[in-house]
Short mmCIF file of C-alpha atoms in Angstrom, two decimals:
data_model
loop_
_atom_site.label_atom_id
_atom_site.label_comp_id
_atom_site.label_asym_id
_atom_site.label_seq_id
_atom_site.Cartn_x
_atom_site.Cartn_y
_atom_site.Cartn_z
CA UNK A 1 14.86 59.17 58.81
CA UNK A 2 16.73 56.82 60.25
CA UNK A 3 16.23 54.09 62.66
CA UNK A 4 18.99 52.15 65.33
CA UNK A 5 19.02 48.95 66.32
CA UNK A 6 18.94 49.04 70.44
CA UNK A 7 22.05 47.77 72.76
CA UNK A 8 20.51 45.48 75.69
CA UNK A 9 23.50 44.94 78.63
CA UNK A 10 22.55 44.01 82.21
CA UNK A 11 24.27 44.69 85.57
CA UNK A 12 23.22 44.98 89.38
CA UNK A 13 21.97 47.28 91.55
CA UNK A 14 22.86 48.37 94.90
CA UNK A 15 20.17 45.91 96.01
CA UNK A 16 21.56 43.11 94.04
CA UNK A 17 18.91 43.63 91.62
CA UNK A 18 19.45 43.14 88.28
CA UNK A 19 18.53 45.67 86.12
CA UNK A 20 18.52 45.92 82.70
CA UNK A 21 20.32 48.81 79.86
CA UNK A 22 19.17 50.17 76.14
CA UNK A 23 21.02 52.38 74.21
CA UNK A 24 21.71 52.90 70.57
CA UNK A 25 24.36 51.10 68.75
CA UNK A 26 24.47 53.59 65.75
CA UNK A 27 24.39 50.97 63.46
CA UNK A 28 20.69 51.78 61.65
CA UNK A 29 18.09 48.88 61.95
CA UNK A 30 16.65 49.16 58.46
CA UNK A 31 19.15 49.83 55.10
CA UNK A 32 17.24 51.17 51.91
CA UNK A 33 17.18 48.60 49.38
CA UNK A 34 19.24 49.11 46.39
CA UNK A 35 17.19 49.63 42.80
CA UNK A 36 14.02 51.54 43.34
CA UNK A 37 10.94 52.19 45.86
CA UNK A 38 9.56 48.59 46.70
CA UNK A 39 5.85 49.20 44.74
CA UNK A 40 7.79 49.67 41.74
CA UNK A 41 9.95 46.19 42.50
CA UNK A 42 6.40 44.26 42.61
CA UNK A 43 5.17 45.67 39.91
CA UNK A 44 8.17 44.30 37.79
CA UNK A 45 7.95 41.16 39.06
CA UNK A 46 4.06 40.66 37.92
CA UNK A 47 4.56 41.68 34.78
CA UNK A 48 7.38 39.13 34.41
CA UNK A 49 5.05 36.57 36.03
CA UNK A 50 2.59 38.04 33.08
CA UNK A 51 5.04 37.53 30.36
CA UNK A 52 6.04 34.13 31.45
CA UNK A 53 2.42 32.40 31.81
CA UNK A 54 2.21 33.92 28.12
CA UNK A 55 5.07 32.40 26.84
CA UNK A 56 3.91 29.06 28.30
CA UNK A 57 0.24 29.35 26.87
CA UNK A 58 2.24 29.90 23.44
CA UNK A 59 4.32 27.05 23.86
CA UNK A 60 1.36 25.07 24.34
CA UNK A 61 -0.06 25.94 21.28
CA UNK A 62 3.30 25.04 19.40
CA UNK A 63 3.49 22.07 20.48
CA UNK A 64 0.33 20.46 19.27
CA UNK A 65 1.46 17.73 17.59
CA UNK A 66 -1.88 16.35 15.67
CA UNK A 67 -1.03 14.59 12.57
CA UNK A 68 -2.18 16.57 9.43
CA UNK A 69 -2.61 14.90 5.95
CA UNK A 70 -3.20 16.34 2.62
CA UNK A 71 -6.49 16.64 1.97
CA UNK A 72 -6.85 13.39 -0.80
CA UNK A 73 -6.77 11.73 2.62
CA UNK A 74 -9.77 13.57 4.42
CA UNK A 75 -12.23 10.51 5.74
CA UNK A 76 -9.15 8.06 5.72
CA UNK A 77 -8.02 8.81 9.55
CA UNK A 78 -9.40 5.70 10.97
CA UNK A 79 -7.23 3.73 8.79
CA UNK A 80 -4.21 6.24 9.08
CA UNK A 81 -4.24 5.54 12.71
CA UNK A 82 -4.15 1.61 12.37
CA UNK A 83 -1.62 1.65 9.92
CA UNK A 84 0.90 4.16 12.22
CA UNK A 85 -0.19 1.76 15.14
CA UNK A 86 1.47 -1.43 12.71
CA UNK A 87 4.39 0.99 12.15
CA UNK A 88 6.01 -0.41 9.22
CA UNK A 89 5.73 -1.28 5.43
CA UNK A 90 7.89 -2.75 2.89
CA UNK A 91 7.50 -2.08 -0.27
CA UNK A 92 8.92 -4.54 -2.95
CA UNK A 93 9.43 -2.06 -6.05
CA UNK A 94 9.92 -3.09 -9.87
CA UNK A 95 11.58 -0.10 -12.14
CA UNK A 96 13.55 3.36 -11.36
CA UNK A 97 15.28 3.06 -8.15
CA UNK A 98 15.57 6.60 -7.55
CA UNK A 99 11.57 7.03 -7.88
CA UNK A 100 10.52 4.35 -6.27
CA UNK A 101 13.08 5.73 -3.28
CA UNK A 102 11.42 8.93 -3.13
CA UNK A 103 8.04 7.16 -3.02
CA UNK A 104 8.87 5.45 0.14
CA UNK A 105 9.89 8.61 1.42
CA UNK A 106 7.46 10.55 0.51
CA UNK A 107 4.42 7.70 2.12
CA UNK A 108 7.32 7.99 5.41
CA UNK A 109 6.88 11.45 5.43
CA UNK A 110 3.23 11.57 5.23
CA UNK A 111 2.09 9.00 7.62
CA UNK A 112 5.30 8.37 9.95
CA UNK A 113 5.69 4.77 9.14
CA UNK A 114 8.61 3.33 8.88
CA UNK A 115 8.92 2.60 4.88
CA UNK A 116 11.22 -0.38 3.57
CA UNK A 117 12.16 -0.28 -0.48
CA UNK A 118 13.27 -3.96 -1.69
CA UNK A 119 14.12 -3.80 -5.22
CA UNK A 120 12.63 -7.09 -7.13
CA UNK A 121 12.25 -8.17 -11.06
CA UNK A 122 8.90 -9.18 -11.96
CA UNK A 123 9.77 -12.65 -12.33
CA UNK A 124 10.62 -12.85 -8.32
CA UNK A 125 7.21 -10.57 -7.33
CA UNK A 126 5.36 -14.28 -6.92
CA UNK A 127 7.69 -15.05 -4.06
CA UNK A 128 8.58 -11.49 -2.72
CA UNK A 129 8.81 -11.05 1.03
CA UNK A 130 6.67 -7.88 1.30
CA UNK A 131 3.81 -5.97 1.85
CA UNK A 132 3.22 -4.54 -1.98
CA UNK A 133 4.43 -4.81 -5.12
CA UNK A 134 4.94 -1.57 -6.63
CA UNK A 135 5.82 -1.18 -10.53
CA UNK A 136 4.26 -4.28 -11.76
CA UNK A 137 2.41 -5.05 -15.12
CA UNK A 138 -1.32 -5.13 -14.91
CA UNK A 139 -0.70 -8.52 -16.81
CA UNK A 140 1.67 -9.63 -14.69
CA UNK A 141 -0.76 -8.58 -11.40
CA UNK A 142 -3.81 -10.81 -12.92
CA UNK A 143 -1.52 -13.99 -13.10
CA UNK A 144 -0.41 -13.43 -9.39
CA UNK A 145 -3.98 -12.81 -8.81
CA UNK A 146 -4.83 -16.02 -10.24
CA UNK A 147 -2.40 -18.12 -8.12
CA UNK A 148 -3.85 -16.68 -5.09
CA UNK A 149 -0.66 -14.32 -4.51
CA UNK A 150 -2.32 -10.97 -3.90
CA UNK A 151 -5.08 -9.44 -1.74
CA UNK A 152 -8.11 -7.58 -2.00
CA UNK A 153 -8.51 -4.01 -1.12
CA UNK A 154 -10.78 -1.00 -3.13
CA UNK A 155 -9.36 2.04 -2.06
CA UNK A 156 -11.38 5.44 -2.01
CA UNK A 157 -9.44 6.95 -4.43
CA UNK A 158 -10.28 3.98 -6.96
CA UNK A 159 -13.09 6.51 -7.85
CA UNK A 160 -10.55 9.11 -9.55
CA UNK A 161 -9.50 6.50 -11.94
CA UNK A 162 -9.75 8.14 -15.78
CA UNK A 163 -11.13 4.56 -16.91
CA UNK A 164 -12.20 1.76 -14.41
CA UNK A 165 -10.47 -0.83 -16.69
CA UNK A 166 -7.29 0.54 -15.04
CA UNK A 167 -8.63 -1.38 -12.09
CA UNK A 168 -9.02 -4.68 -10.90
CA UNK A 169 -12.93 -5.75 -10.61
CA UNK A 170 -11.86 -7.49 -7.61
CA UNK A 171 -9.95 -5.35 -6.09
CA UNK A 172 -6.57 -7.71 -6.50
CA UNK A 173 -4.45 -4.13 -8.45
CA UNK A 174 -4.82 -1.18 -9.25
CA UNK A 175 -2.77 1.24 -12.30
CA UNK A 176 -1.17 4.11 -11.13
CA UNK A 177 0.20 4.94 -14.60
CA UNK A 178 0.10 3.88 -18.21
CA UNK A 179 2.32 4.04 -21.50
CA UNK A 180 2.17 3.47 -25.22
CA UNK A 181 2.92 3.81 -28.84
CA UNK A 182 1.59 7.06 -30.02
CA UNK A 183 1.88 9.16 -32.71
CA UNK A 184 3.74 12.88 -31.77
CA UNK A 185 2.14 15.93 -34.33
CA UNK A 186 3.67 19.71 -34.52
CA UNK A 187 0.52 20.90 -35.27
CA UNK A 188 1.41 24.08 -36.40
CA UNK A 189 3.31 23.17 -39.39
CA UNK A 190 1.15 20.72 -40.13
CA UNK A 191 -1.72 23.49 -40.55
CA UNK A 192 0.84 25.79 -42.44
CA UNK A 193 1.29 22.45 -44.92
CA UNK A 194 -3.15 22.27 -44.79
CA UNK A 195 -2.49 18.60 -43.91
CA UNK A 196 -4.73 17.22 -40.99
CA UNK A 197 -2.58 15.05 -38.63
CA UNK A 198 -3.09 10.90 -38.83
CA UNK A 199 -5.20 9.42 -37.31
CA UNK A 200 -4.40 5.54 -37.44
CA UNK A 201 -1.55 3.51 -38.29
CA UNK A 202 -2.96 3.29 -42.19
CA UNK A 203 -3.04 7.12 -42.47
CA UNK A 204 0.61 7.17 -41.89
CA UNK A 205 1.22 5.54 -45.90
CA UNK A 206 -0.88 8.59 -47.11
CA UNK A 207 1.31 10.64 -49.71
CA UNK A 208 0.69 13.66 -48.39
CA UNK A 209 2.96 12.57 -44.89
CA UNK A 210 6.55 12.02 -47.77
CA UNK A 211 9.43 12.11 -45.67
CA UNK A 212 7.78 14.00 -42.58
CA UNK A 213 7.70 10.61 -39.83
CA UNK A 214 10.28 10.53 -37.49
CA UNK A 215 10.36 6.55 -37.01
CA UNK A 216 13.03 4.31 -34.32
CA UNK A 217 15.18 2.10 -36.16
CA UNK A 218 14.01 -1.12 -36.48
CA UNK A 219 17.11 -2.76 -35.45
CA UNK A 220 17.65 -1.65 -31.92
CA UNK A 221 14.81 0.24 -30.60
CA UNK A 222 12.00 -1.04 -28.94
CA UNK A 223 9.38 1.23 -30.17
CA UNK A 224 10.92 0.03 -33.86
CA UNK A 225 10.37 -3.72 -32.69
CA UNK A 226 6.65 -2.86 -31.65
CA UNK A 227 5.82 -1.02 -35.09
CA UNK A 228 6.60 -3.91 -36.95
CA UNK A 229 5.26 -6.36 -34.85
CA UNK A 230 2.04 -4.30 -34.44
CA UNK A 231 2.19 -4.27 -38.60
CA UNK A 232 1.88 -8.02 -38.38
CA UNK A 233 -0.47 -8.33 -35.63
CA UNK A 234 -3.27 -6.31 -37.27
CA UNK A 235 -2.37 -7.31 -41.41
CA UNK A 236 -0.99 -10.78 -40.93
CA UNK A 237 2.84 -11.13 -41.44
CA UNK A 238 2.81 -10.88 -45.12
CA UNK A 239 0.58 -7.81 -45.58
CA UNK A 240 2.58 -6.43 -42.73
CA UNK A 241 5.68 -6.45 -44.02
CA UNK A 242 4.04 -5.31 -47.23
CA UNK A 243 2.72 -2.61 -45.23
CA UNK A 244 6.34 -1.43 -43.67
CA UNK A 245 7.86 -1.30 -46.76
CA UNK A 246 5.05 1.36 -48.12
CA UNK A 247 5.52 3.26 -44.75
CA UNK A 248 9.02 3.64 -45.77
CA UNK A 249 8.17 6.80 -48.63
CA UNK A 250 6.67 8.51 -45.49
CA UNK A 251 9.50 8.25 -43.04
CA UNK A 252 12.05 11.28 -43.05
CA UNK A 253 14.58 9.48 -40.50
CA UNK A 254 14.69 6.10 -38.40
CA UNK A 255 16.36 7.48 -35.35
CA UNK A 256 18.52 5.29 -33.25
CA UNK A 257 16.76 6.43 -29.93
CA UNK A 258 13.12 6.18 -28.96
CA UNK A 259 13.04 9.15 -27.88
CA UNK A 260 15.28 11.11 -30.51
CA UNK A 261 12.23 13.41 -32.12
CA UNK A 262 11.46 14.87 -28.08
CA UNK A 263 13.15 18.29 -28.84
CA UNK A 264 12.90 18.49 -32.08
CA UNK A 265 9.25 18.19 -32.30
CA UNK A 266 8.79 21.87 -30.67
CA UNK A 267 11.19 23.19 -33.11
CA UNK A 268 9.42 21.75 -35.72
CA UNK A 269 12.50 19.59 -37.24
CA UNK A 270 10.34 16.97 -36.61
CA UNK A 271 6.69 16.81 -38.05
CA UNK A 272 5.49 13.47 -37.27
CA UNK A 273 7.04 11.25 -34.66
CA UNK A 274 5.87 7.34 -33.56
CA UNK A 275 7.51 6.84 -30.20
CA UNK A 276 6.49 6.41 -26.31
CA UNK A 277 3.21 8.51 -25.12
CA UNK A 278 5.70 8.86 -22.00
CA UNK A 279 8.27 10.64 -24.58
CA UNK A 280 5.41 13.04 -25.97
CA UNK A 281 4.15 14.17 -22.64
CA UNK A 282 7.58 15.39 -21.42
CA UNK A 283 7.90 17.16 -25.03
CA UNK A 284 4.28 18.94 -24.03
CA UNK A 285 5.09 19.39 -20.90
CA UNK A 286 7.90 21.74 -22.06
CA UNK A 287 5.75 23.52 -24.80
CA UNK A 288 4.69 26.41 -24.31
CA UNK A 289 3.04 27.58 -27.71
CA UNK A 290 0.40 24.76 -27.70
CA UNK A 291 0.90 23.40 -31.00
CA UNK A 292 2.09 20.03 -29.91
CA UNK A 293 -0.53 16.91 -30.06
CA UNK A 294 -0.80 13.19 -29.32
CA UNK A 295 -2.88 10.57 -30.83
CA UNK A 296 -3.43 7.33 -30.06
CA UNK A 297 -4.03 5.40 -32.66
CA UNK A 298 -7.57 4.66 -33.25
CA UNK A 299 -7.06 0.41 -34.27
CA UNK A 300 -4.69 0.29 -31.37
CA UNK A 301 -1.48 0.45 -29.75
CA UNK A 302 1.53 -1.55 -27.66
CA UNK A 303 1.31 -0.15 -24.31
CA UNK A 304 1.58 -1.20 -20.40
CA UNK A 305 -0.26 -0.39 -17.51
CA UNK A 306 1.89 0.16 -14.38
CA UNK A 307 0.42 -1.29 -11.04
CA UNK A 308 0.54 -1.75 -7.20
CA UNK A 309 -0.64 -4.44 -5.46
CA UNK A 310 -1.07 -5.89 -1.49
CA UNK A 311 1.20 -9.58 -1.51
CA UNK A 312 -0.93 -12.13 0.11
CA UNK A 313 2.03 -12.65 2.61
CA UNK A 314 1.69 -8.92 3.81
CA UNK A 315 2.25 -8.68 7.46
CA UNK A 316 1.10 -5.05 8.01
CA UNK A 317 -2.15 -4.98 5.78
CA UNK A 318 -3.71 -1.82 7.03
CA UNK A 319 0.15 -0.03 6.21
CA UNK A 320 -0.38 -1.85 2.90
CA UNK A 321 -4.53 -0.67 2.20
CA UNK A 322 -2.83 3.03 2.92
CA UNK A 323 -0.42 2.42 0.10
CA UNK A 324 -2.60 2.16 -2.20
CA UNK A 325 -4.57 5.27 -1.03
CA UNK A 326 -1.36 6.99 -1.50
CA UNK A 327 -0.32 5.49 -5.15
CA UNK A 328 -3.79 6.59 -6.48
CA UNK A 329 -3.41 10.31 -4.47
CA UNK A 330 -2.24 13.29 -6.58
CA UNK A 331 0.94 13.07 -4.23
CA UNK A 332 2.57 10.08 -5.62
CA UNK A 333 1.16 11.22 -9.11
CA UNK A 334 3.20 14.74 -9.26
CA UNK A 335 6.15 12.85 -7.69
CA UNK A 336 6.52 10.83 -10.48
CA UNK A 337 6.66 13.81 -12.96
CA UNK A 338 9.35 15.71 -10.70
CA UNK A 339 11.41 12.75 -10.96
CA UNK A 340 11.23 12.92 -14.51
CA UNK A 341 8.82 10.08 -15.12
CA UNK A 342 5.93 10.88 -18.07
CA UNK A 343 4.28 7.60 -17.74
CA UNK A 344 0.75 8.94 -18.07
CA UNK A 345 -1.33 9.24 -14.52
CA UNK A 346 -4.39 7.03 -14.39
CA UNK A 347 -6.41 9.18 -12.37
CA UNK A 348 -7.98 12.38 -13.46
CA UNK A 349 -6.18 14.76 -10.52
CA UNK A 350 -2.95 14.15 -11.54
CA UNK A 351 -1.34 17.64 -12.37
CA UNK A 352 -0.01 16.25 -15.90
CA UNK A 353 -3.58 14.81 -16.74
CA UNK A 354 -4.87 18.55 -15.81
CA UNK A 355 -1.93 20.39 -18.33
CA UNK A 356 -2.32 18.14 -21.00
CA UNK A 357 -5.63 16.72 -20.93
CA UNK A 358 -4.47 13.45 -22.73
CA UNK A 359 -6.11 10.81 -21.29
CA UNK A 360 -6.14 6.95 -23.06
CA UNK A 361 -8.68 4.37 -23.10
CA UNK A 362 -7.49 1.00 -22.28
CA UNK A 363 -9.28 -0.94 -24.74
CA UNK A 364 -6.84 0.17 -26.96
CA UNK A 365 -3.50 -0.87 -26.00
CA UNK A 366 -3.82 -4.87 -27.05
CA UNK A 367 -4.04 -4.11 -31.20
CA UNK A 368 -6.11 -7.26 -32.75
CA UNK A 369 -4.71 -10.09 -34.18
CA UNK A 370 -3.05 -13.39 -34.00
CA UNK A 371 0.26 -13.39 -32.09
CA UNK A 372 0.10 -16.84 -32.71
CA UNK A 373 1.06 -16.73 -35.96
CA UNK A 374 3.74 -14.39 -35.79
CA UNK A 375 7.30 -15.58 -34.98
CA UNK A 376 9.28 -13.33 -32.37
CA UNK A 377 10.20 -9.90 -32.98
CA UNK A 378 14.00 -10.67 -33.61
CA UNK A 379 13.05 -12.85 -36.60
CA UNK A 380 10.37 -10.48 -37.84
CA UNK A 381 12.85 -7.83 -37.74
CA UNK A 382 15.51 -9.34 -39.60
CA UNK A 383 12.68 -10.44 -42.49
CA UNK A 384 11.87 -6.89 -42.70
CA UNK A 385 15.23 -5.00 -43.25
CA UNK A 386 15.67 -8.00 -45.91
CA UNK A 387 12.17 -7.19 -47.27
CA UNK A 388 13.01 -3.82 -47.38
CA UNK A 389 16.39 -4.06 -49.14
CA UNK A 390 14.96 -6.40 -51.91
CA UNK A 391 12.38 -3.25 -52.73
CA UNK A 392 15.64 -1.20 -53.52
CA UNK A 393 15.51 0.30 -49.44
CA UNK A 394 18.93 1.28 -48.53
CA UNK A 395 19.40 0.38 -45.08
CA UNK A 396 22.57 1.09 -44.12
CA UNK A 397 22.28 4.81 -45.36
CA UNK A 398 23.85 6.68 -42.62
CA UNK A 399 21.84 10.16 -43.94
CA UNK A 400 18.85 8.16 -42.86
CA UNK A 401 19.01 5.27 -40.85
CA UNK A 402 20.17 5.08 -37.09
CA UNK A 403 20.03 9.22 -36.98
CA UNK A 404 20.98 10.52 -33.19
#
């Protein structure tokens, strides 16, 4: 069907009326829209509308942006939210750059606050412009403490220390990680030899251990330094030296790094190694057969408990309380190890403390004895290798000494 649109003209009558004309122009008055019936056109356009107010519900949902933390930070959200309100830390840092970098990320990425890394030596941590000190001896944290240069602050995860010692009674630092002299054992061979590992430093002058101790060089390793020095800490300087030069039947090489035996102990080149507990965790950590061991000496051992602390000149001291949450949280724990750092954990959660299950009381890492009495560890040093070269010790054998 189809439907015109009317012509109106107007003209007069023979009475002078006017009078008024319709007629069709032919043009129609209504044109079929183009692209279906008009029910199906509003259809279309409500599911669109549909589709659209779904999309925006969605959207909605996507956009939530609550903060989420691990869940070693569950109950902490009141003082998560005052810390992002301060906005800032800066973290004064003492050791590996690239680790403490990633630490400051890592607390950045957590909590979104802006994280500042100031490298400092721990002689300049009593004067540091900062909010912690990060990478500090425990030693070193109890003088500052002392002088009145460090706050107080227990943090929740104080709790999930392995030993409380590795805390501060007062609150003034707490260790995050801890190393020391140990002794390194392929137990496997040993049991194929039927000799049980040792157990203490005397144990190591035992026959049965001839020329199976893999031992750092006196000369120019630190670990070297510390075995003598620990010799004449517990025996007196005499019977230390004394004791050395006895040692000397046991010991197979004197390596010229600290960590030399590391993959050789798997391999079982090496039997018995004295070096750095942080050394013999990364060699466990690669073992797979389970046959390596550490042993901490039962007298004692040299070793150093790694810190953080909150500087009394802090300006954003909730930022600061967080930090310590987050150095005693598995997360800074397991970042440690993936930046190659086997400094033992000193809380039980740590993923390395979980593999290994070495753990190391703190009572043990100041060996007895009268430093007093003992003159530095250069001097020591230099009376041993002549000690040892009186009793007939070749010390400038290349097939043994200073082996890479």
């Amino acid at each position: 069907m189809r439907y015109f649109v009317p012509r109106l003209s107007t003209e007069f009558d023979s009475h002078g009326s006017l009078r008024y004309n319709v007629r069709e122009s032919g043009r129609p008055l209504f044109r079929r829209p183009q692209g279906g019936p008009p029910m199906k056109r509003m259809l279309t356009a409500v599911l669109a509308l549909l589709l659209a107010l779904s999309l925006c519900a969605c959207g909605a949902q996507d956009t939530d942006d609550t903060p989420t933390y691990p869940a070693a930070f569950s109950g902490l959200e009141t003082l998560i939210d005052t810390a992002r309100e301060e906005g800032r830390l800066t973290v004064c840092g003492t050791g590996d750059e690239a680790y403490m970098t990633a630490l400051c990320e890592k607390f950045e990425e957590l909590f979104d606050i802006k994280t500042t890394y100031r490298a400092i030596t721990a002689a300049q941590a009593g004067s540091a412009r900062g909010d912690v000190w990060f990478g500090g001896s425990a030693d070193t944290c109890r003088t500052l403490a002392a002088d009145g240069k460090l706050l107080t602050y227990t943090p929740v995860h104080a709790a999930d220390l392995t030993n409380a010692a590795y805390g501060d009674a007062d609150g003034y630092w707490y260790g995050v990680s801890v190393d020391a002299v140990v002794f390194a054992v392929n137990s496997d061979v040993l049991r194929r030899m039927t000799i049980s590992a040792p157990k203490d430093w005397a144990d190591l002058t035992d026959p049965v251990y001839q020329e199976l101790i893999w031992l750092p060089t006196y000369r120019s390793t630190e670990i070297g330094r510390l075995t003598a020095y620990s010799a004449a800490l517990r025996l007196g300087r005499d019977k230390g030296l004394d004791y050395l030069t006895a040692l000397d039947t046991s010991v197979q090489f004197y390596t010229a790094a600290d960590d030399t035996f590391v993959k050789c102990l798997s391999t079982g080149e090496c039997v018995i190694a004295v070096g750095w507990l942080h050394d013999g965790l990364s060699a466990l950590s690669a073992d797979t057969s389970g046959d390596l061991h550490l042993i901490i000496p039962a007298s004692g051992t040299f070793g150093q408990v790694t810190a953080s602390a909150i500087l009394s000149g802090a300006s954003h001291t909730a930022a600061a309380q967080l930090w310590q949450e987050f150095v005693l949280s598995p997360a800074c724990a397991d970042l440690a190890e993936a930046h190659g750092d086997y400094r033992l954990p000193t809380i039980g959660s740590a993923d390395l403390v979980q593999r290994t299950g070495v753990t190391l009381d703190p009572s043990l890492l100041s060996p007895t004895g009268d430093a007093d009495t003992i003159e530095d560890k250069e001097t020591l040093v230099s009376d041993l290798i002549e000690t040892l070269t009186d009793a007939g010790i070749d010390t400038e054998d290349t097939a043994r000494w200073n082996v890479a």
